[in-house]
């Protein structure tokens, strides 16, 4: 990620708002890593359906707090996109919960980092986003890291 971000940092303005955004993303990465460890602990105690239900309830309550001030009613065609997003997010969460119940975090996290590769590819395909050389180099490093991380044998899987 440093290679990808470093390739773009020179092209960005370094205003205080940009630096705040970079700091927020770095903090988010730390919280995300902590969340992955918690996912493993949850998956050992509860089933995928239960984990997904409570995750969705918690997220709904969290988003509902500012809703009285920020809510805008979506228009007709947007409802289909919202439904598709909700369905895909729920399916992804069910699969993640199922996977974390069957393998250790250190085995699954490298594979999950391929999300950056998919984001770059889908952004290029669907939105015509430019894929810079630094992005390709960073993507290559992520794939190599995933390969190295998943080929080493860890401990016995959970029954």
PDB file of C-alpha atoms in Angstrom:
ATOM      1  CA  UNK A   1       0.000   0.000   0.000  1.00  0.00           C
ATOM      2  CA  UNK A   2       2.960   2.307   0.605  1.00  0.00           C
ATOM      3  CA  UNK A   3       4.056   1.815  -3.015  1.00  0.00           C
ATOM      4  CA  UNK A   4       0.547   2.569  -4.326  1.00  0.00           C
ATOM      5  CA  UNK A   5       0.044   5.558  -2.042  1.00  0.00           C
ATOM      6  CA  UNK A   6       3.569   6.872  -2.565  1.00  0.00           C
ATOM      7  CA  UNK A   7       3.058   6.920  -6.327  1.00  0.00           C
ATOM      8  CA  UNK A   8       0.052   9.176  -5.894  1.00  0.00           C
ATOM      9  CA  UNK A   9       1.299  11.346  -3.044  1.00  0.00           C
ATOM     10  CA  UNK A  10       3.469  13.509  -5.284  1.00  0.00           C
ATOM     11  CA  UNK A  11       0.502  14.280  -7.548  1.00  0.00           C
ATOM     12  CA  UNK A  12      -1.768  15.315  -4.675  1.00  0.00           C
ATOM     13  CA  UNK A  13      -1.996  18.685  -3.045  1.00  0.00           C
ATOM     14  CA  UNK A  14      -0.657  18.545   0.483  1.00  0.00           C
ATOM     15  CA  UNK A  15      -3.317  20.732   2.027  1.00  0.00           C
ATOM     16  CA  UNK A  16      -4.302  20.117   5.645  1.00  0.00           C
ATOM     17  CA  UNK A  17      -7.520  18.429   4.462  1.00  0.00           C
ATOM     18  CA  UNK A  18      -5.573  15.975   2.288  1.00  0.00           C
ATOM     19  CA  UNK A  19      -3.257  15.125   5.174  1.00  0.00           C
ATOM     20  CA  UNK A  20      -6.282  14.629   7.456  1.00  0.00           C
ATOM     21  CA  UNK A  21      -7.737  12.248   4.864  1.00  0.00           C
ATOM     22  CA  UNK A  22      -4.503  10.249   4.677  1.00  0.00           C
ATOM     23  CA  UNK A  23      -4.365  10.047   8.483  1.00  0.00           C
ATOM     24  CA  UNK A  24      -7.987   8.876   8.576  1.00  0.00           C
ATOM     25  CA  UNK A  25      -7.253   6.117   6.066  1.00  0.00           C
ATOM     26  CA  UNK A  26      -4.210   4.954   8.036  1.00  0.00           C
ATOM     27  CA  UNK A  27      -6.260   4.868  11.263  1.00  0.00           C
ATOM     28  CA  UNK A  28      -8.949   2.969   9.389  1.00  0.00           C
ATOM     29  CA  UNK A  29      -6.380   0.370   8.321  1.00  0.00           C
ATOM     30  CA  UNK A  30      -5.357  -0.196  11.955  1.00  0.00           C
ATOM     31  CA  UNK A  31      -8.986  -0.559  13.065  1.00  0.00           C
ATOM     32  CA  UNK A  32      -9.655  -2.877  10.125  1.00  0.00           C
ATOM     33  CA  UNK A  33      -6.752  -5.132  11.126  1.00  0.00           C
ATOM     34  CA  UNK A  34      -8.109  -5.244  14.690  1.00  0.00           C
ATOM     35  CA  UNK A  35     -11.548  -6.074  13.280  1.00  0.00           C
ATOM     36  CA  UNK A  36     -10.127  -9.054  11.373  1.00  0.00           C
ATOM     37  CA  UNK A  37      -8.773 -10.519  14.604  1.00  0.00           C
ATOM     38  CA  UNK A  38     -12.172  -9.975  16.260  1.00  0.00           C
ATOM     39  CA  UNK A  39     -13.872 -11.673  13.305  1.00  0.00           C
ATOM     40  CA  UNK A  40     -11.862 -14.799  13.972  1.00  0.00           C
ATOM     41  CA  UNK A  41     -12.813 -14.770  17.669  1.00  0.00           C
ATOM     42  CA  UNK A  42     -16.492 -14.273  16.786  1.00  0.00           C
ATOM     43  CA  UNK A  43     -16.450 -17.038  14.206  1.00  0.00           C
ATOM     44  CA  UNK A  44     -15.216 -19.504  16.802  1.00  0.00           C
ATOM     45  CA  UNK A  45     -18.141 -18.676  19.115  1.00  0.00           C
ATOM     46  CA  UNK A  46     -21.109 -18.113  16.785  1.00  0.00           C
ATOM     47  CA  UNK A  47     -22.442 -19.160  13.401  1.00  0.00           C
ATOM     48  CA  UNK A  48     -22.287 -17.041  10.237  1.00  0.00           C
ATOM     49  CA  UNK A  49     -25.992 -16.146  10.395  1.00  0.00           C
ATOM     50  CA  UNK A  50     -25.766 -14.904  13.967  1.00  0.00           C
ATOM     51  CA  UNK A  51     -22.611 -12.882  13.284  1.00  0.00           C
ATOM     52  CA  UNK A  52     -24.118 -11.291  10.183  1.00  0.00           C
ATOM     53  CA  UNK A  53     -27.373 -10.466  11.962  1.00  0.00           C
ATOM     54  CA  UNK A  54     -25.645  -8.697  14.834  1.00  0.00           C
ATOM     55  CA  UNK A  55     -23.227  -6.910  12.479  1.00  0.00           C
ATOM     56  CA  UNK A  56     -26.132  -5.595  10.419  1.00  0.00           C
ATOM     57  CA  UNK A  57     -28.128  -4.586  13.519  1.00  0.00           C
ATOM     58  CA  UNK A  58     -25.133  -2.744  14.970  1.00  0.00           C
ATOM     59  CA  UNK A  59     -24.413  -0.995  11.660  1.00  0.00           C
ATOM     60  CA  UNK A  60     -28.066   0.009  11.309  1.00  0.00           C
ATOM     61  CA  UNK A  61     -28.125   1.511  14.796  1.00  0.00           C
ATOM     62  CA  UNK A  62     -24.858   3.355  14.174  1.00  0.00           C
ATOM     63  CA  UNK A  63     -26.091   4.823  10.882  1.00  0.00           C
ATOM     64  CA  UNK A  64     -29.491   5.646  12.387  1.00  0.00           C
ATOM     65  CA  UNK A  65     -27.977   8.076  14.909  1.00  0.00           C
ATOM     66  CA  UNK A  66     -27.355  10.933  12.414  1.00  0.00           C
ATOM     67  CA  UNK A  67     -30.289   9.923  10.172  1.00  0.00           C
ATOM     68  CA  UNK A  68     -32.728  12.578  11.460  1.00  0.00           C
ATOM     69  CA  UNK A  69     -30.348  15.293  10.209  1.00  0.00           C
ATOM     70  CA  UNK A  70     -28.779  13.670   7.130  1.00  0.00           C
ATOM     71  CA  UNK A  71     -31.426  11.339   5.659  1.00  0.00           C
ATOM     72  CA  UNK A  72     -32.437  11.825   2.028  1.00  0.00           C
ATOM     73  CA  UNK A  73     -35.080   9.562   0.520  1.00  0.00           C
ATOM     74  CA  UNK A  74     -33.591   7.757  -2.504  1.00  0.00           C
ATOM     75  CA  UNK A  75     -35.290   7.968  -5.884  1.00  0.00           C
ATOM     76  CA  UNK A  76     -36.810   4.992  -7.742  1.00  0.00           C
ATOM     77  CA  UNK A  77     -33.845   3.458  -9.614  1.00  0.00           C
ATOM     78  CA  UNK A  78     -31.496   3.890  -6.664  1.00  0.00           C
ATOM     79  CA  UNK A  79     -33.521   1.413  -4.576  1.00  0.00           C
ATOM     80  CA  UNK A  80     -32.369  -1.443  -6.818  1.00  0.00           C
ATOM     81  CA  UNK A  81     -28.731  -0.493  -6.326  1.00  0.00           C
ATOM     82  CA  UNK A  82     -29.253  -0.236  -2.575  1.00  0.00           C
ATOM     83  CA  UNK A  83     -30.866  -3.680  -2.518  1.00  0.00           C
ATOM     84  CA  UNK A  84     -28.067  -5.170  -4.630  1.00  0.00           C
ATOM     85  CA  UNK A  85     -25.432  -3.597  -2.360  1.00  0.00           C
ATOM     86  CA  UNK A  86     -27.183  -4.903   0.751  1.00  0.00           C
ATOM     87  CA  UNK A  87     -27.468  -8.397  -0.719  1.00  0.00           C
ATOM     88  CA  UNK A  88     -23.815  -8.506  -1.769  1.00  0.00           C
ATOM     89  CA  UNK A  89     -22.637  -7.118   1.594  1.00  0.00           C
ATOM     90  CA  UNK A  90     -24.702  -9.682   3.506  1.00  0.00           C
ATOM     91  CA  UNK A  91     -23.436 -12.531   1.332  1.00  0.00           C
ATOM     92  CA  UNK A  92     -19.839 -11.337   1.755  1.00  0.00           C
ATOM     93  CA  UNK A  93     -20.240 -11.139   5.519  1.00  0.00           C
ATOM     94  CA  UNK A  94     -21.739 -14.630   5.688  1.00  0.00           C
ATOM     95  CA  UNK A  95     -18.847 -16.034   3.650  1.00  0.00           C
ATOM     96  CA  UNK A  96     -16.230 -14.183   5.709  1.00  0.00           C
ATOM     97  CA  UNK A  97     -17.744 -15.483   8.940  1.00  0.00           C
ATOM     98  CA  UNK A  98     -17.850 -19.009   7.555  1.00  0.00           C
ATOM     99  CA  UNK A  99     -14.222 -18.762   6.398  1.00  0.00           C
ATOM    100  CA  UNK A 100     -12.891 -17.338   9.672  1.00  0.00           C
ATOM    101  CA  UNK A 101     -14.472 -20.241  11.561  1.00  0.00           C
ATOM    102  CA  UNK A 102     -12.388 -22.652   9.501  1.00  0.00           C
ATOM    103  CA  UNK A 103      -8.952 -21.042   9.249  1.00  0.00           C
ATOM    104  CA  UNK A 104      -6.702 -18.779  11.265  1.00  0.00           C
ATOM    105  CA  UNK A 105      -6.628 -15.038  10.664  1.00  0.00           C
ATOM    106  CA  UNK A 106      -3.009 -15.105   9.524  1.00  0.00           C
ATOM    107  CA  UNK A 107      -3.951 -17.512   6.745  1.00  0.00           C
ATOM    108  CA  UNK A 108      -7.050 -15.660   5.531  1.00  0.00           C
ATOM    109  CA  UNK A 109      -5.933 -12.030   5.780  1.00  0.00           C
ATOM    110  CA  UNK A 110      -3.429 -12.219   2.907  1.00  0.00           C
ATOM    111  CA  UNK A 111      -6.165 -13.542   0.639  1.00  0.00           C
ATOM    112  CA  UNK A 112      -8.503 -10.776   1.799  1.00  0.00           C
ATOM    113  CA  UNK A 113      -5.922  -8.169   0.772  1.00  0.00           C
ATOM    114  CA  UNK A 114      -6.505  -9.168  -2.841  1.00  0.00           C
ATOM    115  CA  UNK A 115      -9.509  -6.822  -2.487  1.00  0.00           C
ATOM    116  CA  UNK A 116      -7.127  -4.014  -3.463  1.00  0.00           C
ATOM    117  CA  UNK A 117      -6.367  -5.861  -6.689  1.00  0.00           C
ATOM    118  CA  UNK A 118     -10.074  -6.315  -7.432  1.00  0.00           C
ATOM    119  CA  UNK A 119     -10.785  -2.666  -6.616  1.00  0.00           C
ATOM    120  CA  UNK A 120      -8.143  -1.477  -9.084  1.00  0.00           C
ATOM    121  CA  UNK A 121      -9.332  -3.876 -11.792  1.00  0.00           C
ATOM    122  CA  UNK A 122     -13.045  -3.124 -11.376  1.00  0.00           C
ATOM    123  CA  UNK A 123     -12.389   0.628 -11.137  1.00  0.00           C
ATOM    124  CA  UNK A 124     -10.542   0.437 -14.440  1.00  0.00           C
ATOM    125  CA  UNK A 125     -13.194  -1.741 -16.120  1.00  0.00           C
ATOM    126  CA  UNK A 126     -16.376  -0.018 -14.919  1.00  0.00           C
ATOM    127  CA  UNK A 127     -15.314   3.569 -14.256  1.00  0.00           C
ATOM    128  CA  UNK A 128     -12.388   4.068 -16.613  1.00  0.00           C
ATOM    129  CA  UNK A 129     -10.084   4.940 -13.708  1.00  0.00           C
ATOM    130  CA  UNK A 130      -6.437   5.308 -14.596  1.00  0.00           C
ATOM    131  CA  UNK A 131      -4.205   2.539 -13.240  1.00  0.00           C
ATOM    132  CA  UNK A 132      -0.785   4.076 -12.628  1.00  0.00           C
ATOM    133  CA  UNK A 133       2.513   2.205 -12.657  1.00  0.00           C
ATOM    134  CA  UNK A 134       2.718   2.538  -8.857  1.00  0.00           C
ATOM    135  CA  UNK A 135      -0.700   0.860  -8.582  1.00  0.00           C
ATOM    136  CA  UNK A 136       0.439  -2.037 -10.762  1.00  0.00           C
ATOM    137  CA  UNK A 137       3.672  -2.371  -8.741  1.00  0.00           C
ATOM    138  CA  UNK A 138       1.775  -2.268  -5.445  1.00  0.00           C
ATOM    139  CA  UNK A 139      -0.745  -4.784  -6.749  1.00  0.00           C
ATOM    140  CA  UNK A 140       2.099  -7.097  -7.727  1.00  0.00           C
ATOM    141  CA  UNK A 141       3.588  -6.799  -4.229  1.00  0.00           C
ATOM    142  CA  UNK A 142       0.182  -7.568  -2.670  1.00  0.00           C
ATOM    143  CA  UNK A 143      -0.178 -10.687  -4.820  1.00  0.00           C
ATOM    144  CA  UNK A 144       3.348 -11.831  -3.939  1.00  0.00           C
ATOM    145  CA  UNK A 145       2.622 -11.221  -0.253  1.00  0.00           C
ATOM    146  CA  UNK A 146      -0.598 -13.218  -0.515  1.00  0.00           C
ATOM    147  CA  UNK A 147       1.241 -16.065  -2.177  1.00  0.00           C
ATOM    148  CA  UNK A 148       3.985 -16.072   0.476  1.00  0.00           C
ATOM    149  CA  UNK A 149       1.461 -15.762   3.307  1.00  0.00           C
ATOM    150  CA  UNK A 150      -0.732 -18.617   2.169  1.00  0.00           C
ATOM    151  CA  UNK A 151       1.914 -21.137   1.148  1.00  0.00           C
ATOM    152  CA  UNK A 152       3.440 -21.451   4.635  1.00  0.00           C
ATOM    153  CA  UNK A 153       1.805 -24.075   6.796  1.00  0.00           C
ATOM    154  CA  UNK A 154       0.463 -22.619  10.018  1.00  0.00           C
ATOM    155  CA  UNK A 155      -1.155 -24.778  12.704  1.00  0.00           C
ATOM    156  CA  UNK A 156      -3.896 -27.352  12.496  1.00  0.00           C
ATOM    157  CA  UNK A 157      -7.282 -25.999  11.333  1.00  0.00           C
ATOM    158  CA  UNK A 158     -10.154 -25.747  13.764  1.00  0.00           C
ATOM    159  CA  UNK A 159     -12.442 -28.809  13.514  1.00  0.00           C
TER     160      UNK A 159
END
